[in-house]
Structure formats: structure tokens, C-alpha cells
mmCIF file of C-alpha atoms in Angstrom:
data_model
loop_
_atom_site.group_PDB
_atom_site.id
_atom_site.type_symbol
_atom_site.label_atom_id
_atom_site.label_comp_id
_atom_site.label_asym_id
_atom_site.label_seq_id
_atom_site.Cartn_x
_atom_site.Cartn_y
_atom_site.Cartn_z
ATOM 1 C CA PRO W 1 -21.187 34.055 1.623
ATOM 2 C CA VAL W 2 -18.564 31.809 0.070
ATOM 3 C CA PHE W 3 -14.805 31.433 0.037
ATOM 4 C CA SER W 4 -12.343 29.937 -2.407
ATOM 5 C CA PHE W 5 -8.859 28.629 -1.804
ATOM 6 C CA ASN W 6 -5.760 27.416 -3.580
ATOM 7 C CA THR W 7 -3.352 25.025 -1.920
ATOM 8 C CA TYR W 8 -0.016 25.630 -3.660
ATOM 9 C CA VAL W 9 2.615 22.917 -3.333
ATOM 10 C CA SER W 10 6.071 23.996 -4.482
ATOM 11 C CA ALA W 11 6.801 20.649 -6.128
ATOM 12 C CA GLY W 12 5.983 19.173 -9.506
ATOM 13 C CA SER W 13 7.566 17.075 -12.213
ATOM 14 C CA ALA W 14 10.907 18.917 -11.945
ATOM 15 C CA GLN W 15 11.426 17.171 -8.610
ATOM 16 C CA GLU W 16 11.192 13.749 -10.274
ATOM 17 C CA VAL W 17 14.077 11.604 -11.486
ATOM 18 C CA THR W 18 14.317 8.975 -14.190
ATOM 19 C CA GLY W 19 12.308 5.949 -13.158
ATOM 20 C CA ILE W 20 9.536 7.851 -11.389
ATOM 21 C CA THR W 21 8.535 10.436 -14.006
ATOM 22 C CA GLY W 22 4.835 11.201 -13.820
ATOM 23 C CA ILE W 23 4.673 10.515 -10.070
ATOM 24 C CA ALA W 24 3.746 14.133 -9.155
ATOM 25 C CA HIS W 25 0.733 13.918 -11.455
ATOM 26 C CA ILE W 26 -0.272 10.518 -10.073
ATOM 27 C CA LEU W 27 -0.058 11.913 -6.534
ATOM 28 C CA GLU W 28 -2.364 14.746 -7.565
ATOM 29 C CA HIS W 29 -4.947 12.101 -8.512
ATOM 30 C CA MET W 30 -4.397 10.329 -5.199
ATOM 31 C CA ALA W 31 -5.284 13.475 -3.244
ATOM 32 C CA PHE W 32 -8.930 12.967 -4.212
ATOM 33 C CA LYS W 33 -9.054 9.374 -2.972
ATOM 34 C CA GLY W 34 -9.580 10.345 0.657
ATOM 35 C CA THR W 35 -7.995 9.622 4.011
ATOM 36 C CA ALA W 36 -8.088 6.921 6.654
ATOM 37 C CA GLU W 37 -11.505 8.272 7.714
ATOM 38 C CA ILE W 38 -12.902 9.109 4.272
ATOM 39 C CA GLY W 39 -13.139 6.730 1.313
ATOM 40 C CA THR W 40 -13.050 3.378 3.082
ATOM 41 C CA THR W 41 -15.329 0.971 4.920
ATOM 42 C CA ASP W 42 -12.497 -0.397 7.085
ATOM 43 C CA ALA W 43 -9.145 1.408 7.160
ATOM 44 C CA LYS W 44 -7.223 -1.340 8.985
ATOM 45 C CA LYS W 45 -8.363 -4.164 6.707
ATOM 46 C CA GLU W 46 -7.836 -1.966 3.667
ATOM 47 C CA ALA W 47 -4.242 -1.244 4.740
ATOM 48 C CA LEU W 48 -3.521 -4.973 4.928
ATOM 49 C CA ALA W 49 -5.112 -5.531 1.535
ATOM 50 C CA MET W 50 -3.047 -2.721 0.001
ATOM 51 C CA LYS W 51 0.104 -4.251 1.470
ATOM 52 C CA ALA W 52 -0.740 -7.534 -0.277
ATOM 53 C CA GLU W 53 -1.469 -5.569 -3.461
ATOM 54 C CA ASP W 54 1.979 -3.935 -3.278
ATOM 55 C CA ALA W 55 3.647 -7.327 -2.844
ATOM 56 C CA ALA W 56 1.773 -8.748 -5.848
ATOM 57 C CA PHE W 57 2.818 -5.777 -7.977
ATOM 58 C CA ALA W 58 6.459 -6.081 -6.889
ATOM 59 C CA ALA W 59 6.515 -9.749 -7.926
ATOM 60 C CA LEU W 60 4.929 -8.953 -11.294
ATOM 61 C CA LYS W 61 7.291 -6.032 -11.921
ATOM 62 C CA ALA W 62 10.350 -8.164 -11.137
ATOM 63 C CA GLU W 63 9.319 -10.731 -13.748
ATOM 64 C CA ARG W 64 8.424 -8.050 -16.305
ATOM 65 C CA LEU W 65 11.834 -6.431 -15.979
ATOM 66 C CA LYS W 66 13.468 -9.648 -17.118
ATOM 67 C CA GLY W 67 12.373 -8.647 -20.608
ATOM 68 C CA ASP W 68 12.893 -11.437 -23.129
ATOM 69 C CA ARG W 69 13.933 -13.784 -20.322
ATOM 70 C CA ALA W 70 10.558 -13.474 -18.572
ATOM 71 C CA ASP W 71 8.549 -16.680 -18.296
ATOM 72 C CA PRO W 72 5.207 -16.164 -20.131
ATOM 73 C CA ALA W 73 3.412 -18.697 -17.944
ATOM 74 C CA LYS W 74 4.720 -17.078 -14.758
ATOM 75 C CA LEU W 75 3.817 -13.616 -16.063
ATOM 76 C CA ALA W 76 0.247 -14.738 -16.661
ATOM 77 C CA GLU W 77 0.093 -16.239 -13.181
ATOM 78 C CA LEU W 78 1.480 -13.097 -11.581
ATOM 79 C CA GLU W 79 -0.886 -10.878 -13.596
ATOM 80 C CA GLN W 80 -3.809 -12.927 -12.317
ATOM 81 C CA ALA W 81 -2.570 -12.709 -8.721
ATOM 82 C CA PHE W 82 -2.081 -8.950 -9.031
ATOM 83 C CA THR W 83 -5.588 -8.458 -10.439
ATOM 84 C CA ALA W 84 -7.031 -10.463 -7.558
ATOM 85 C CA ALA W 85 -5.054 -8.397 -5.036
ATOM 86 C CA LYS W 86 -6.289 -5.144 -6.610
ATOM 87 C CA ASP W 87 -9.872 -6.351 -6.453
ATOM 88 C CA ALA W 88 -9.437 -7.342 -2.805
ATOM 89 C CA ALA W 89 -8.129 -3.890 -1.885
ATOM 90 C CA ARG W 90 -10.826 -2.099 -3.848
ATOM 91 C CA ALA W 91 -13.512 -4.019 -1.968
ATOM 92 C CA PHE W 92 -13.007 -1.588 0.934
ATOM 93 C CA VAL W 93 -13.153 1.583 -1.184
ATOM 94 C CA VAL W 94 -16.051 4.023 -0.990
ATOM 95 C CA SER W 95 -15.659 5.643 -4.404
ATOM 96 C CA SER W 96 -15.566 9.440 -4.650
ATOM 97 C CA GLU W 97 -16.555 9.936 -0.998
ATOM 98 C CA PHE W 98 -14.172 12.886 -0.547
ATOM 99 C CA GLY W 99 -15.666 14.743 -3.506
ATOM 100 C CA GLN W 100 -19.177 13.818 -2.465
ATOM 101 C CA ILE W 101 -18.674 15.356 0.988
ATOM 102 C CA VAL W 102 -17.465 18.583 -0.622
ATOM 103 C CA GLU W 103 -20.408 18.646 -3.028
ATOM 104 C CA ASN W 104 -22.982 17.791 -0.344
ATOM 105 C CA ASN W 105 -21.761 20.790 1.669
ATOM 106 C CA GLY W 106 -22.139 23.228 -1.199
ATOM 107 C CA GLY W 107 -18.663 22.894 -2.653
ATOM 108 C CA ARG W 108 -18.053 23.801 -6.281
ATOM 109 C CA GLY W 109 -15.166 23.803 -8.749
ATOM 110 C CA MET W 110 -13.096 21.054 -7.130
ATOM 111 C CA ASN W 111 -10.008 20.593 -9.273
ATOM 112 C CA ALA W 112 -6.223 20.332 -9.299
ATOM 113 C CA GLY W 113 -3.309 20.651 -11.671
ATOM 114 C CA THR W 114 0.312 19.516 -11.858
ATOM 115 C CA ALA W 115 3.057 21.522 -13.568
ATOM 116 C CA THR W 116 6.845 21.380 -13.684
ATOM 117 C CA ASP W 117 7.434 23.418 -10.522
ATOM 118 C CA ASP W 118 4.163 23.237 -8.620
ATOM 119 C CA THR W 119 0.930 21.391 -7.924
ATOM 120 C CA ASN W 120 -2.297 23.225 -7.091
ATOM 121 C CA TYR W 121 -5.570 22.168 -5.456
ATOM 122 C CA MET W 122 -8.720 24.289 -5.296
ATOM 123 C CA TYR W 123 -12.476 24.509 -4.795
ATOM 124 C CA SER W 124 -15.045 26.835 -3.206
ATOM 125 C CA LEU W 125 -17.298 26.325 -0.176
ATOM 126 C CA PRO W 126 -19.939 28.295 1.743
ATOM 127 C CA SER W 127 -18.382 30.438 4.473
ATOM 128 C CA ASN W 128 -20.036 28.434 7.247
ATOM 129 C CA ARG W 129 -18.091 25.362 6.134
ATOM 130 C CA LEU W 130 -14.666 26.781 6.995
ATOM 131 C CA GLU W 131 -14.067 24.247 9.785
ATOM 132 C CA LEU W 132 -15.008 21.360 7.496
ATOM 133 C CA TRP W 133 -12.631 22.688 4.836
ATOM 134 C CA ALA W 134 -9.770 22.907 7.337
ATOM 135 C CA TYR W 135 -10.339 19.281 8.312
ATOM 136 C CA LEU W 136 -10.652 17.993 4.742
ATOM 137 C CA GLU W 137 -7.706 19.888 3.310
ATOM 138 C CA GLY W 138 -5.534 19.390 6.372
ATOM 139 C CA THR W 139 -5.961 15.619 6.440
ATOM 140 C CA ARG W 140 -5.490 14.979 2.736
ATOM 141 C CA MET W 141 -2.394 17.184 2.601
ATOM 142 C CA SER W 142 -0.826 15.596 5.696
ATOM 143 C CA ARG W 143 -1.856 11.944 5.566
ATOM 144 C CA PRO W 144 -3.561 10.883 2.329
ATOM 145 C CA VAL W 145 -4.280 7.221 1.706
ATOM 146 C CA LEU W 146 -2.927 6.233 -1.696
ATOM 147 C CA ARG W 147 -5.819 3.875 -2.361
ATOM 148 C CA GLU W 148 -6.546 2.556 -5.849
ATOM 149 C CA PHE W 149 -3.014 3.609 -6.796
ATOM 150 C CA TYR W 150 -2.463 0.915 -9.423
ATOM 151 C CA THR W 151 -6.004 1.171 -10.764
ATOM 152 C CA GLU W 152 -5.608 4.930 -11.215
ATOM 153 C CA LYS W 153 -2.184 4.896 -12.851
ATOM 154 C CA ASP W 154 -3.044 2.014 -15.179
ATOM 155 C CA GLY W 155 -6.382 3.617 -16.080
ATOM 156 C CA PRO W 156 -6.990 7.405 -16.134
ATOM 157 C CA VAL W 157 -3.313 8.402 -15.891
ATOM 158 C CA THR W 158 -2.234 6.059 -18.693
ATOM 159 C CA GLU W 159 -5.123 7.268 -20.836
ATOM 160 C CA GLU W 160 -4.038 10.884 -20.285
ATOM 161 C CA ARG W 161 -0.552 9.946 -21.479
ATOM 162 C CA ARG W 162 -2.004 8.391 -24.636
ATOM 163 C CA MET W 163 -4.290 11.334 -25.360
ATOM 164 C CA ARG W 164 -1.785 14.109 -24.626
ATOM 165 C CA THR W 165 1.349 12.557 -26.109
ATOM 166 C CA ASP W 166 1.333 9.072 -27.635
ATOM 167 C CA ASN W 167 -1.680 9.660 -29.910
ATOM 168 C CA ASN W 168 -1.109 13.395 -30.333
ATOM 169 C CA PRO W 169 1.468 14.476 -32.964
ATOM 170 C CA ILE W 170 1.855 17.949 -31.430
ATOM 171 C CA GLY W 171 2.236 16.424 -27.971
ATOM 172 C CA ARG W 172 4.932 14.045 -29.207
ATOM 173 C CA LEU W 173 6.763 16.902 -30.911
ATOM 174 C CA ILE W 174 6.704 19.063 -27.770
ATOM 175 C CA GLU W 175 7.983 16.159 -25.671
ATOM 176 C CA GLN W 176 10.902 15.583 -28.044
ATOM 177 C CA PHE W 177 11.783 19.300 -28.055
ATOM 178 C CA GLN W 178 11.697 19.287 -24.259
ATOM 179 C CA ASN W 179 13.987 16.250 -24.144
ATOM 180 C CA LEU W 180 16.480 18.070 -26.383
ATOM 181 C CA MET W 181 16.322 21.455 -24.642
ATOM 182 C CA PHE W 182 16.959 20.170 -21.120
ATOM 183 C CA MET W 183 19.483 17.376 -20.809
ATOM 184 C CA ALA W 184 20.420 16.866 -17.165
ATOM 185 C CA ASN W 185 17.710 18.286 -14.913
ATOM 186 C CA GLY W 186 14.068 17.811 -13.960
ATOM 187 C CA TYR W 187 12.779 19.798 -16.942
ATOM 188 C CA HIS W 188 14.002 17.107 -19.334
ATOM 189 C CA HIS W 189 10.746 15.120 -19.184
ATOM 190 C CA SER W 190 7.119 16.135 -19.516
ATOM 191 C CA THR W 191 4.779 16.379 -16.518
ATOM 192 C CA ILE W 192 2.764 13.379 -17.673
ATOM 193 C CA GLY W 193 5.917 11.215 -17.500
ATOM 194 C CA TYR W 194 7.150 8.370 -19.671
ATOM 195 C CA MET W 195 4.852 5.398 -20.214
ATOM 196 C CA SER W 196 7.514 2.933 -19.046
ATOM 197 C CA ASP W 197 7.818 4.811 -15.747
ATOM 198 C CA ILE W 198 4.049 5.067 -15.273
ATOM 199 C CA GLU W 199 3.789 1.317 -15.760
ATOM 200 C CA ASN W 200 6.523 0.531 -13.244
ATOM 201 C CA VAL W 201 6.194 3.073 -10.403
ATOM 202 C CA SER W 202 4.907 1.700 -7.126
ATOM 203 C CA ARG W 203 2.820 3.061 -4.288
ATOM 204 C CA ALA W 204 6.019 3.189 -2.219
ATOM 205 C CA ASP W 205 7.579 5.498 -4.854
ATOM 206 C CA CYS W 206 4.557 7.786 -4.581
ATOM 207 C CA GLN W 207 4.653 7.762 -0.767
ATOM 208 C CA ALA W 208 8.360 8.648 -0.809
ATOM 209 C CA TYR W 209 7.739 11.579 -3.192
ATOM 210 C CA PHE W 210 4.911 12.783 -0.945
ATOM 211 C CA GLU W 211 6.978 12.602 2.251
ATOM 212 C CA LYS W 212 9.871 14.480 0.657
ATOM 213 C CA ASN W 213 7.898 17.241 -1.058
ATOM 214 C CA TYR W 214 4.548 17.703 0.688
ATOM 215 C CA VAL W 215 6.029 19.373 3.755
ATOM 216 C CA GLY W 216 5.083 22.610 5.488
ATOM 217 C CA SER W 217 7.886 24.664 3.990
ATOM 218 C CA ASN W 218 6.692 23.695 0.498
ATOM 219 C CA ILE W 219 2.987 24.479 0.948
ATOM 220 C CA VAL W 220 1.162 27.807 0.868
ATOM 221 C CA VAL W 221 -2.623 28.184 1.099
ATOM 222 C CA ALA W 222 -4.338 31.286 -0.314
ATOM 223 C CA ILE W 223 -7.944 31.973 0.736
ATOM 224 C CA VAL W 224 -10.281 34.675 -0.586
ATOM 225 C CA GLY W 225 -13.920 35.453 0.112
ATOM 226 C CA ASP W 226 -16.317 35.907 3.001
ATOM 227 C CA VAL W 227 -14.034 34.700 5.805
ATOM 228 C CA LYS W 228 -11.963 36.485 8.432
ATOM 229 C CA LEU W 229 -8.249 35.949 8.923
ATOM 230 C CA ALA W 230 -8.686 35.265 12.644
ATOM 231 C CA ASP W 231 -11.195 32.477 11.929
ATOM 232 C CA VAL W 232 -8.939 30.928 9.289
ATOM 233 C CA ARG W 233 -5.969 30.930 11.676
ATOM 234 C CA LYS W 234 -8.086 29.392 14.430
ATOM 235 C CA HIS W 235 -8.950 26.405 12.257
#
């Protein structure tokens, strides 16, 4: 008495442009961070803290982009302010609450993957948790909260880039071939994105990509298992 699903989003790294490469993959990570109801102790206070975090990052990024003309002392000051802002925003986070709810209700195999043309989300649940699934999947696909955005991209996402490409000779070779094969379209860059873009993309960039691509006409959900079509439609 179980069912499995796949939420297929017809958008991936091919929908990115120079400057935001890797954003589709980062958004995939964000989908596990929860919603306004899940993953936080106080959604309103967290939203204000994230706004301050965004402002601190914008100030740091502006100084970084000055390159050799950047003031080292000011950079250090801005780095410190940004770290403090991240810590303040994370104080409201309930880590892994979304995944814990799925697991506590018998969910298994929760995963996702980003490719050039699509992003996929999946897991399995007992059949009597269909209503819970509809709520969880519906809210995170329609109004996710991009919490811990900078922590995630500067941590796990950056490490993936290092493992798959920067510190992997085969990965570097494939990336260079891809750059040569496709010159002027979204297939030019790898799904993981360029390190310089990962370092500089903002939460606003991610939100804009989400609003443009995670729309009804781009999403299909396939469900198999011990559920009836009429019940699925009802939820």
C-alpha cells in the first residue's frame, strides 16, 4: 500500500544565462529547505533576517567585483557583517524538517536531480498519506522559502563543483568539450555551473529563475502505486 511520484519540471541548466549558471541546481537544493510553515520557528522574523542577509551579500559582492581596486580592510569588514547576517537568519531555521516529516510518515527514497533540460523530484509514501503528499509537494513547488541560500551554495554546492569538475580531470575535460561544442546557447555550460557564478549569484537571482520556470505549464507529476486517479485529482 504505497505510491511513488516524480515531479518533472521542464527547466534545467539550459534555461540559465551567463552570470547565473548553476542556479537550477541550487534551486533543486532549496526545494528541500521547506516552506513558510515548515523549516522555521518564526516565518516573519526569518523573512526580515533574510532580507538583511541579502543586503549584506549585495554590499560584499559589490566590493568583491572591484577586483584589484577592492579595499582589503573593507572586504574583511563586509565579510564579517555578511557572516553575522547569515548566522542571524539561520537562527530561525529548523534543519531538515521537511525531510523529517516525510520520513516520519513512512516516506522513502527522497531525492532530486538537475539536468540540462529538466529537474526531477521524487520519493515514496504509504497510500494513506496522499493528502499529506499533496500538501508538501504543492507548497514547496508553488512557494518555497529559499532559506540558507548562501550557506548552501557556498557549502555543499561549491563542494560538488570541486568534486565533479575542479578536482576531477575527466570532469574538467568534459566541461571544456561542452564549452567548445555549444557556443551560443544554454548547453554551453555544465549543469553544476561556473565557480565564479556560484560565488556571485544571489537569492533574488534564484527567486527570479523559480518564478519564470516553475510554472504550471512547465510541471508534470507522474504517480504510480496503490492510489486511485479520482483521489489524486481531489487532492
